[in-house]
CSV table of C-alpha atoms and ligand atoms in Angstrom, one decimal:
chain,number,residue,atom,x,y,z
A,82,UNK,CA,70.5,31.6,121.4
A,83,UNK,CA,70.6,32.1,117.7
A,84,UNK,CA,69.1,35.3,116.2
A,85,UNK,CA,67.5,33.1,113.6
A,86,UNK,CA,64.6,31.0,114.5
A,87,UNK,CA,64.8,29.0,111.2
A,88,UNK,CA,67.5,27.1,109.4
A,89,UNK,CA,68.2,28.5,105.9
A,90,UNK,CA,66.0,26.6,103.4
A,91,UNK,CA,68.9,24.8,101.8
A,92,UNK,CA,68.8,21.3,100.2
A,93,UNK,CA,72.2,20.0,99.3
A,94,UNK,CA,72.3,16.8,97.2
A,95,UNK,CA,74.0,14.0,99.2
A,96,UNK,CA,76.8,13.6,96.6
A,97,UNK,CA,77.7,17.3,97.0
A,98,UNK,CA,77.5,17.2,100.7
A,99,UNK,CA,79.8,14.2,100.9
A,100,UNK,CA,82.3,15.9,98.5
A,101,UNK,CA,82.3,19.1,100.6
A,102,UNK,CA,82.7,17.2,103.9
A,103,UNK,CA,85.7,15.4,102.6
A,104,UNK,CA,87.2,18.5,101.0
A,105,UNK,CA,86.8,17.4,97.4
A,106,UNK,CA,86.5,20.1,94.7
A,107,UNK,CA,83.0,21.3,93.9
A,108,UNK,CA,82.0,23.8,91.2
A,109,UNK,CA,78.7,25.6,91.4
A,110,UNK,CA,76.6,26.4,88.3
A,111,UNK,CA,73.8,28.8,87.8
A,112,UNK,CA,70.4,27.9,86.4
A,113,UNK,CA,69.4,31.2,84.9
A,114,UNK,CA,71.8,30.6,81.9
A,115,UNK,CA,69.9,27.4,81.3
A,116,UNK,CA,66.3,28.7,81.9
A,117,UNK,CA,66.7,32.2,80.4
A,118,UNK,CA,70.0,32.5,78.7
A,119,UNK,CA,69.8,29.8,76.1
A,120,UNK,CA,67.0,28.5,73.8
A,121,UNK,CA,65.4,25.1,74.1
A,122,UNK,CA,66.4,22.3,73.5
A,123,UNK,CA,70.1,23.2,73.4
A,124,UNK,CA,69.9,24.5,77.0
A,125,UNK,CA,69.2,21.1,78.4
A,126,UNK,CA,72.0,19.5,76.4
A,127,UNK,CA,74.3,22.2,77.7
A,128,UNK,CA,73.3,21.6,81.3
A,129,UNK,CA,74.0,17.9,80.9
A,130,UNK,CA,77.3,18.4,79.1
A,131,UNK,CA,78.4,20.9,81.8
A,132,UNK,CA,77.8,18.2,84.4
A,133,UNK,CA,79.9,15.7,82.5
A,134,UNK,CA,82.6,18.1,81.7
A,135,UNK,CA,83.1,19.1,85.4
A,136,UNK,CA,83.2,15.5,86.4
A,137,UNK,CA,85.7,14.7,83.6
A,138,UNK,CA,87.9,17.4,85.1
A,139,UNK,CA,87.9,15.9,88.5
A,140,UNK,CA,85.3,18.0,90.3
A,141,UNK,CA,81.7,17.6,91.4
A,142,UNK,CA,79.1,19.9,89.7
A,143,UNK,CA,76.5,21.7,91.8
A,144,UNK,CA,73.7,23.2,89.7
A,145,UNK,CA,71.8,25.7,91.9
A,146,UNK,CA,68.1,26.6,91.6
A,147,UNK,CA,65.1,27.3,93.8
A,148,UNK,CA,62.5,24.5,93.9
A,149,UNK,CA,59.8,23.2,96.3
A,150,UNK,CA,60.6,25.9,98.9
A,151,UNK,CA,64.4,25.3,99.1
A,152,UNK,CA,67.6,26.5,97.5
A,153,UNK,CA,68.6,23.3,95.7
A,154,UNK,CA,72.3,22.7,95.5
A,155,UNK,CA,72.4,20.0,93.0
A,156,UNK,CA,69.1,19.5,91.1
A,157,UNK,CA,67.6,16.1,90.2
A,158,UNK,CA,66.9,15.5,86.6
A,159,UNK,CA,63.2,16.2,86.7
A,160,UNK,CA,63.8,19.7,88.1
A,161,UNK,CA,66.5,20.3,85.5
A,162,UNK,CA,64.1,19.3,82.7
A,163,UNK,CA,61.5,21.8,84.1
A,164,UNK,CA,64.1,24.5,84.3
A,165,UNK,CA,65.1,24.0,80.7
A,166,UNK,CA,61.6,23.4,79.3
A,167,UNK,CA,59.1,25.4,81.4
A,168,UNK,CA,58.2,28.9,80.2
A,169,UNK,CA,57.1,29.9,83.7
A,170,UNK,CA,60.4,29.7,85.5
A,171,UNK,CA,61.1,32.8,87.6
A,172,UNK,CA,64.4,34.6,87.3
A,173,UNK,CA,65.6,34.8,90.9
A,174,UNK,CA,68.2,37.2,92.1
A,175,UNK,CA,69.1,38.1,95.7
A,176,UNK,CA,66.0,40.3,96.2
A,177,UNK,CA,63.7,37.6,94.8
A,178,UNK,CA,64.9,34.7,97.0
A,179,UNK,CA,62.5,34.9,100.0
A,180,UNK,CA,59.3,35.3,97.9
A,181,UNK,CA,60.2,32.5,95.5
A,182,UNK,CA,61.1,30.2,98.4
A,183,UNK,CA,57.9,30.9,100.3
A,184,UNK,CA,55.8,30.4,97.2
A,185,UNK,CA,57.3,27.0,96.4
A,186,UNK,CA,57.7,28.1,92.8
A,187,UNK,CA,60.4,27.0,90.5
A,188,UNK,CA,63.1,29.6,90.2
A,189,UNK,CA,66.3,29.9,88.1
A,190,UNK,CA,69.1,31.6,90.1
A,191,UNK,CA,71.2,34.4,88.6
A,192,UNK,CA,74.8,34.9,89.4
A,193,UNK,CA,73.9,36.8,92.6
A,194,UNK,CA,71.5,34.2,93.9
A,195,UNK,CA,73.7,31.3,92.9
A,196,UNK,CA,76.6,32.8,94.8
A,197,UNK,CA,74.3,32.9,97.9
A,198,UNK,CA,73.4,29.3,97.5
A,199,UNK,CA,77.0,28.3,96.9
A,200,UNK,CA,78.2,30.1,100.0
A,201,UNK,CA,75.4,28.7,102.2
A,202,UNK,CA,76.5,25.2,101.1
A,203,UNK,CA,80.2,25.9,101.5
A,204,UNK,CA,81.2,26.0,97.8
A,205,UNK,CA,83.8,28.6,96.9
A,206,UNK,CA,84.1,28.2,93.1
A,207,UNK,CA,81.3,29.0,90.6
A,208,UNK,CA,81.5,28.8,86.8
A,209,UNK,CA,79.2,30.6,84.5
A,210,UNK,CA,79.1,32.5,81.1
A,211,UNK,CA,78.9,36.2,81.8
A,212,UNK,CA,78.0,38.3,84.8
A,213,UNK,CA,75.5,41.1,84.9
A,214,UNK,CA,76.8,44.6,85.2
A,215,UNK,CA,76.0,48.3,84.7
A,216,UNK,CA,73.7,48.6,81.7
A,217,UNK,CA,74.4,51.3,79.1
A,218,UNK,CA,72.6,54.4,80.3
A,219,UNK,CA,72.9,53.3,83.9
A,220,UNK,CA,73.5,56.9,84.9
A,221,UNK,CA,69.9,57.6,83.9
A,222,UNK,CA,68.2,54.2,84.5
A,223,UNK,CA,70.2,53.1,87.5
A,224,UNK,CA,70.0,49.6,86.0
A,225,UNK,CA,73.0,47.9,87.7
A,226,UNK,CA,72.9,44.2,88.2
A,227,UNK,CA,72.7,42.8,91.8
A,228,UNK,CA,75.5,40.5,90.6
A,229,UNK,CA,78.1,43.3,91.2
A,230,UNK,CA,77.0,43.9,94.8
A,231,UNK,CA,76.9,40.2,95.5
A,232,UNK,CA,80.5,40.0,94.3
A,233,UNK,CA,81.2,42.7,96.9
A,234,UNK,CA,79.8,40.7,99.8
A,235,UNK,CA,79.8,37.0,99.2
A,236,UNK,CA,83.1,35.0,99.3
A,237,UNK,CA,82.7,33.0,96.1
A,238,UNK,CA,85.0,33.2,93.1
A,239,UNK,CA,83.0,33.5,89.8
A,240,UNK,CA,84.7,32.3,86.7
A,241,UNK,CA,83.2,34.2,83.7
A,242,UNK,CA,84.2,35.3,80.2
A,243,UNK,CA,83.8,38.9,81.4
A,244,UNK,CA,80.5,40.6,80.5
A,245,UNK,CA,78.8,41.4,77.2
A,246,UNK,CA,79.2,44.7,75.6
A,247,UNK,CA,75.4,45.1,75.8
A,248,UNK,CA,76.6,46.5,79.2
A,249,UNK,CA,78.7,49.5,79.9
A,250,UNK,CA,81.9,47.7,80.7
A,251,UNK,CA,84.0,50.6,81.9
A,252,UNK,CA,81.2,51.5,84.5
A,253,UNK,CA,80.9,47.8,85.4
A,254,UNK,CA,84.7,47.6,86.2
A,255,UNK,CA,84.6,50.9,88.2
A,256,UNK,CA,81.7,49.6,90.3
A,257,UNK,CA,83.6,46.4,91.1
A,258,UNK,CA,86.7,48.4,92.0
A,259,UNK,CA,84.8,50.7,94.3
A,260,UNK,CA,83.4,47.7,96.1
A,261,UNK,CA,86.8,46.1,96.4
A,262,UNK,CA,86.2,43.1,94.2
A,263,UNK,CA,89.3,41.6,92.7
A,264,UNK,CA,88.9,41.2,88.9
A,265,UNK,CA,91.6,38.8,87.9
A,266,UNK,CA,92.5,38.2,84.2
A,267,UNK,CA,93.3,34.6,83.6
A,268,UNK,CA,96.0,34.6,80.9
A,269,UNK,CA,94.8,38.0,79.8
A,270,UNK,CA,95.8,41.7,80.5
A,271,UNK,CA,92.4,43.0,79.6
A,272,UNK,CA,88.8,42.5,80.5
A,273,UNK,CA,87.1,40.0,78.1
A,274,UNK,CA,83.9,41.0,76.5
A,275,UNK,CA,82.1,37.6,76.3
A,276,UNK,CA,81.9,36.9,72.6
A,277,UNK,CA,85.1,38.8,72.0
A,278,UNK,CA,88.4,38.0,73.7
A,279,UNK,CA,89.2,41.5,74.8
A,280,UNK,CA,87.2,44.7,75.6
A,281,UNK,CA,90.5,46.6,75.4
A,282,UNK,CA,90.0,47.7,79.1
A,283,UNK,CA,93.1,46.9,81.1
A,284,UNK,CA,92.9,44.8,84.2
A,285,UNK,CA,95.1,45.4,87.3
A,286,UNK,CA,95.9,41.7,87.9
A,287,UNK,CA,96.8,38.9,85.5
A,288,UNK,CA,97.5,35.3,86.6
A,289,UNK,CA,98.7,32.6,84.3
A,290,UNK,CA,98.3,29.5,86.4
A,291,UNK,CA,95.6,28.1,88.6
A,292,UNK,CA,97.8,27.3,91.6
A,293,UNK,CA,98.6,31.0,91.9
A,294,UNK,CA,94.9,31.9,91.4
A,295,UNK,CA,93.9,29.6,94.2
A,296,UNK,CA,96.6,31.0,96.5
A,297,UNK,CA,95.3,34.5,95.8
A,298,UNK,CA,91.8,33.6,96.7
A,299,UNK,CA,93.0,31.8,99.8
A,300,UNK,CA,94.9,34.9,100.8
A,301,UNK,CA,92.0,37.1,100.3
A,302,UNK,CA,89.7,35.0,102.3
A,303,UNK,CA,92.3,34.3,105.1
A,304,UNK,CA,92.2,38.0,105.8
A,305,UNK,CA,88.5,37.9,106.4
A,306,UNK,CA,87.9,39.9,103.2
A,307,UNK,CA,84.5,38.4,102.7
A,308,UNK,CA,84.0,39.5,99.1
A,309,UNK,CA,84.0,37.4,96.0
A,310,UNK,CA,86.3,37.6,93.1
A,311,UNK,CA,85.7,37.8,89.4
A,312,UNK,CA,88.0,35.5,87.3
A,313,UNK,CA,87.9,36.8,83.8
A,314,UNK,CA,88.6,34.0,81.3
A,315,UNK,CA,88.5,34.9,77.6
A,316,UNK,CA,86.5,32.9,75.2
A,317,UNK,CA,88.7,30.4,73.3
A,318,UNK,CA,90.2,31.9,70.2
A,319,UNK,CA,88.5,29.5,67.7
A,320,UNK,CA,85.0,30.2,69.2
A,321,UNK,CA,85.3,34.0,69.4
A,322,UNK,CA,83.1,36.2,67.1
A,323,UNK,CA,84.5,39.2,65.2
A,324,UNK,CA,84.0,42.4,67.3
A,325,UNK,CA,82.5,44.4,64.4
A,326,UNK,CA,80.0,41.6,63.5
A,327,UNK,CA,78.8,41.2,67.1
A,328,UNK,CA,78.7,44.9,67.6
A,329,UNK,CA,76.2,45.4,64.8
A,330,UNK,CA,73.9,42.7,66.2
A,331,UNK,CA,74.3,44.1,69.7
A,332,UNK,CA,73.4,47.6,68.6
A,333,UNK,CA,70.3,46.4,66.8
A,334,UNK,CA,69.1,44.3,69.7
A,335,UNK,CA,69.6,47.2,72.1
A,336,UNK,CA,67.7,49.5,69.8
A,337,UNK,CA,64.8,47.0,69.6
A,338,UNK,CA,64.8,46.7,73.4
A,339,UNK,CA,64.5,50.5,73.7
A,340,UNK,CA,61.8,50.6,71.0
A,341,UNK,CA,59.7,47.9,72.8
A,342,UNK,CA,60.2,49.7,76.1
A,343,UNK,CA,61.8,46.6,77.7
A,344,UNK,CA,63.4,47.5,81.0
A,345,UNK,CA,64.5,45.7,84.2
A,346,UNK,CA,64.7,41.9,84.5
A,347,UNK,CA,63.6,40.9,81.0
A,348,UNK,CA,66.3,43.1,79.4
A,349,UNK,CA,69.1,40.5,79.4
A,350,UNK,CA,67.0,37.5,78.3
A,351,UNK,CA,65.5,39.6,75.5
A,352,UNK,CA,68.9,40.8,74.3
A,353,UNK,CA,70.4,37.3,74.4
A,354,UNK,CA,67.5,35.8,72.4
A,355,UNK,CA,67.6,38.6,69.8
A,356,UNK,CA,71.4,38.2,69.4
A,357,UNK,CA,71.0,34.6,68.8
A,358,UNK,CA,68.5,35.2,66.0
A,359,UNK,CA,70.4,38.1,64.5
A,360,UNK,CA,73.6,36.1,64.4
A,361,UNK,CA,71.9,33.0,63.0
A,362,UNK,CA,72.8,31.0,66.0
A,363,UNK,CA,76.5,31.9,66.0
A,364,UNK,CA,76.2,33.8,69.3
A,365,UNK,CA,74.7,30.7,70.9
A,366,UNK,CA,77.6,28.5,69.7
A,367,UNK,CA,80.1,31.0,71.1
A,368,UNK,CA,78.1,31.3,74.4
A,369,UNK,CA,78.2,27.5,74.8
A,370,UNK,CA,81.9,27.3,74.0
A,371,UNK,CA,82.8,29.9,76.6
A,372,UNK,CA,80.7,28.4,79.3
A,373,UNK,CA,82.5,25.0,78.8
A,374,UNK,CA,85.8,26.8,78.9
A,375,UNK,CA,84.8,28.4,82.2
A,376,UNK,CA,83.6,25.1,83.6
A,377,UNK,CA,87.0,23.5,82.9
A,378,UNK,CA,88.8,26.4,84.5
A,379,UNK,CA,86.4,26.3,87.5
A,380,UNK,CA,87.1,22.6,88.0
A,381,UNK,CA,90.9,23.1,87.8
A,382,UNK,CA,90.6,26.0,90.2
A,383,UNK,CA,88.4,24.1,92.7
A,384,UNK,CA,91.0,21.3,92.6
A,385,UNK,CA,93.9,23.7,93.2
A,386,UNK,CA,91.9,25.3,96.1
A,387,UNK,CA,91.2,21.9,97.6
A,388,UNK,CA,94.9,21.0,97.4
A,389,UNK,CA,95.7,24.1,99.5
A,390,UNK,CA,93.4,23.5,102.3
B,1489,LIG,N1,74.7,37.5,81.0
B,1489,LIG,C1,74.8,36.5,80.1
B,1489,LIG,N2,73.9,35.5,80.2
B,1489,LIG,C2,73.1,35.3,81.2
B,1489,LIG,C3,73.0,36.4,82.2
B,1489,LIG,C4,73.9,37.4,82.0
B,1489,LIG,O1,75.6,36.6,79.2
B,1489,LIG,O2,72.3,34.4,81.2
B,1489,LIG,C5,72.1,36.2,83.3
B,1489,LIG,C6,72.9,35.7,84.6
B,1489,LIG,O3,72.1,34.9,85.3
B,1489,LIG,C7,73.1,37.0,85.3
B,1489,LIG,C8,71.8,37.7,85.1
B,1489,LIG,O4,73.3,36.8,86.7
B,1489,LIG,O5,71.6,37.5,83.7
B,1489,LIG,C9,71.9,39.2,85.3
B,1489,LIG,O6,70.6,39.8,85.2
B,1489,LIG,P1,70.3,41.2,85.8
B,1489,LIG,O7,71.0,42.2,84.9
B,1489,LIG,O8,68.8,41.3,85.7
B,1489,LIG,O9,70.8,41.2,87.2
B,1490,LIG,MN1,68.9,45.0,85.9
């Protein structure tokens, strides 16, 4: 008899279920970047463009969110519009999943919660913008994103442009190393810093082609190492923002967050929104460009992984 009296509350869209059953490439997408990471109305356009882009690159997109008591893998348009337009969408990480599911409320899933949904559905590749990490001052505040621990225990590869330097990137990398999470530079030797192609922090592994990347993931998982992997894909050159310019805006946004006493969950959404204002929308353009770039790599990687199995 199973230890679990209930099936997990998972609702996979038929198209995605078919794709997974026939071994076709599928790429998971998170809903928090849409609900909390980008302003309206661009967020909805981005969600729709991501869907098209992944299809154009030969994979099936799977936006993940919580709605109507289930983890939705693939959301219908009405839910997507509410995620992009509704102020009241909860930000749902691992710890928030059960309460949000029981309440029936609409929830946008973070990297951590999206990895859980992807894994439950059998999706191995997930493309996003940036992952959460150790915040600056984490040695005092203990503010370390659940994304890092999820990467340590859920076998999904996350394609990201690294993490923003609103975080303490050296600490973030140390935590990932401690937990045995491979951080793999895609065509880079250093950890990318989201808007900026390089943080200057060296990475132990660099891979220049997707077939090799897929083989590495397959090898990791074949050994039963049930952790994820972080694929670090730098923002395209022509979309990157000057490190000094973004640094000034980041410092100001961080100072404002401190002054307003903003801590915990609202920190990242607050900083993202302020950065966008402080850079006159340039940070948003860069953010969108790097998400598209990650979606493309995610699709290529999902195809390469499908070809192996
Ligand atoms: N970083 C970004 N954009 C985002 C996020 C992080 O550049 O939208 C979101 C992601 O959903 C990520 C979450 O999983 O913030 C991390 O939040 P926290 O630090 O509260 O775990
Ligand atoms: Mn936090």
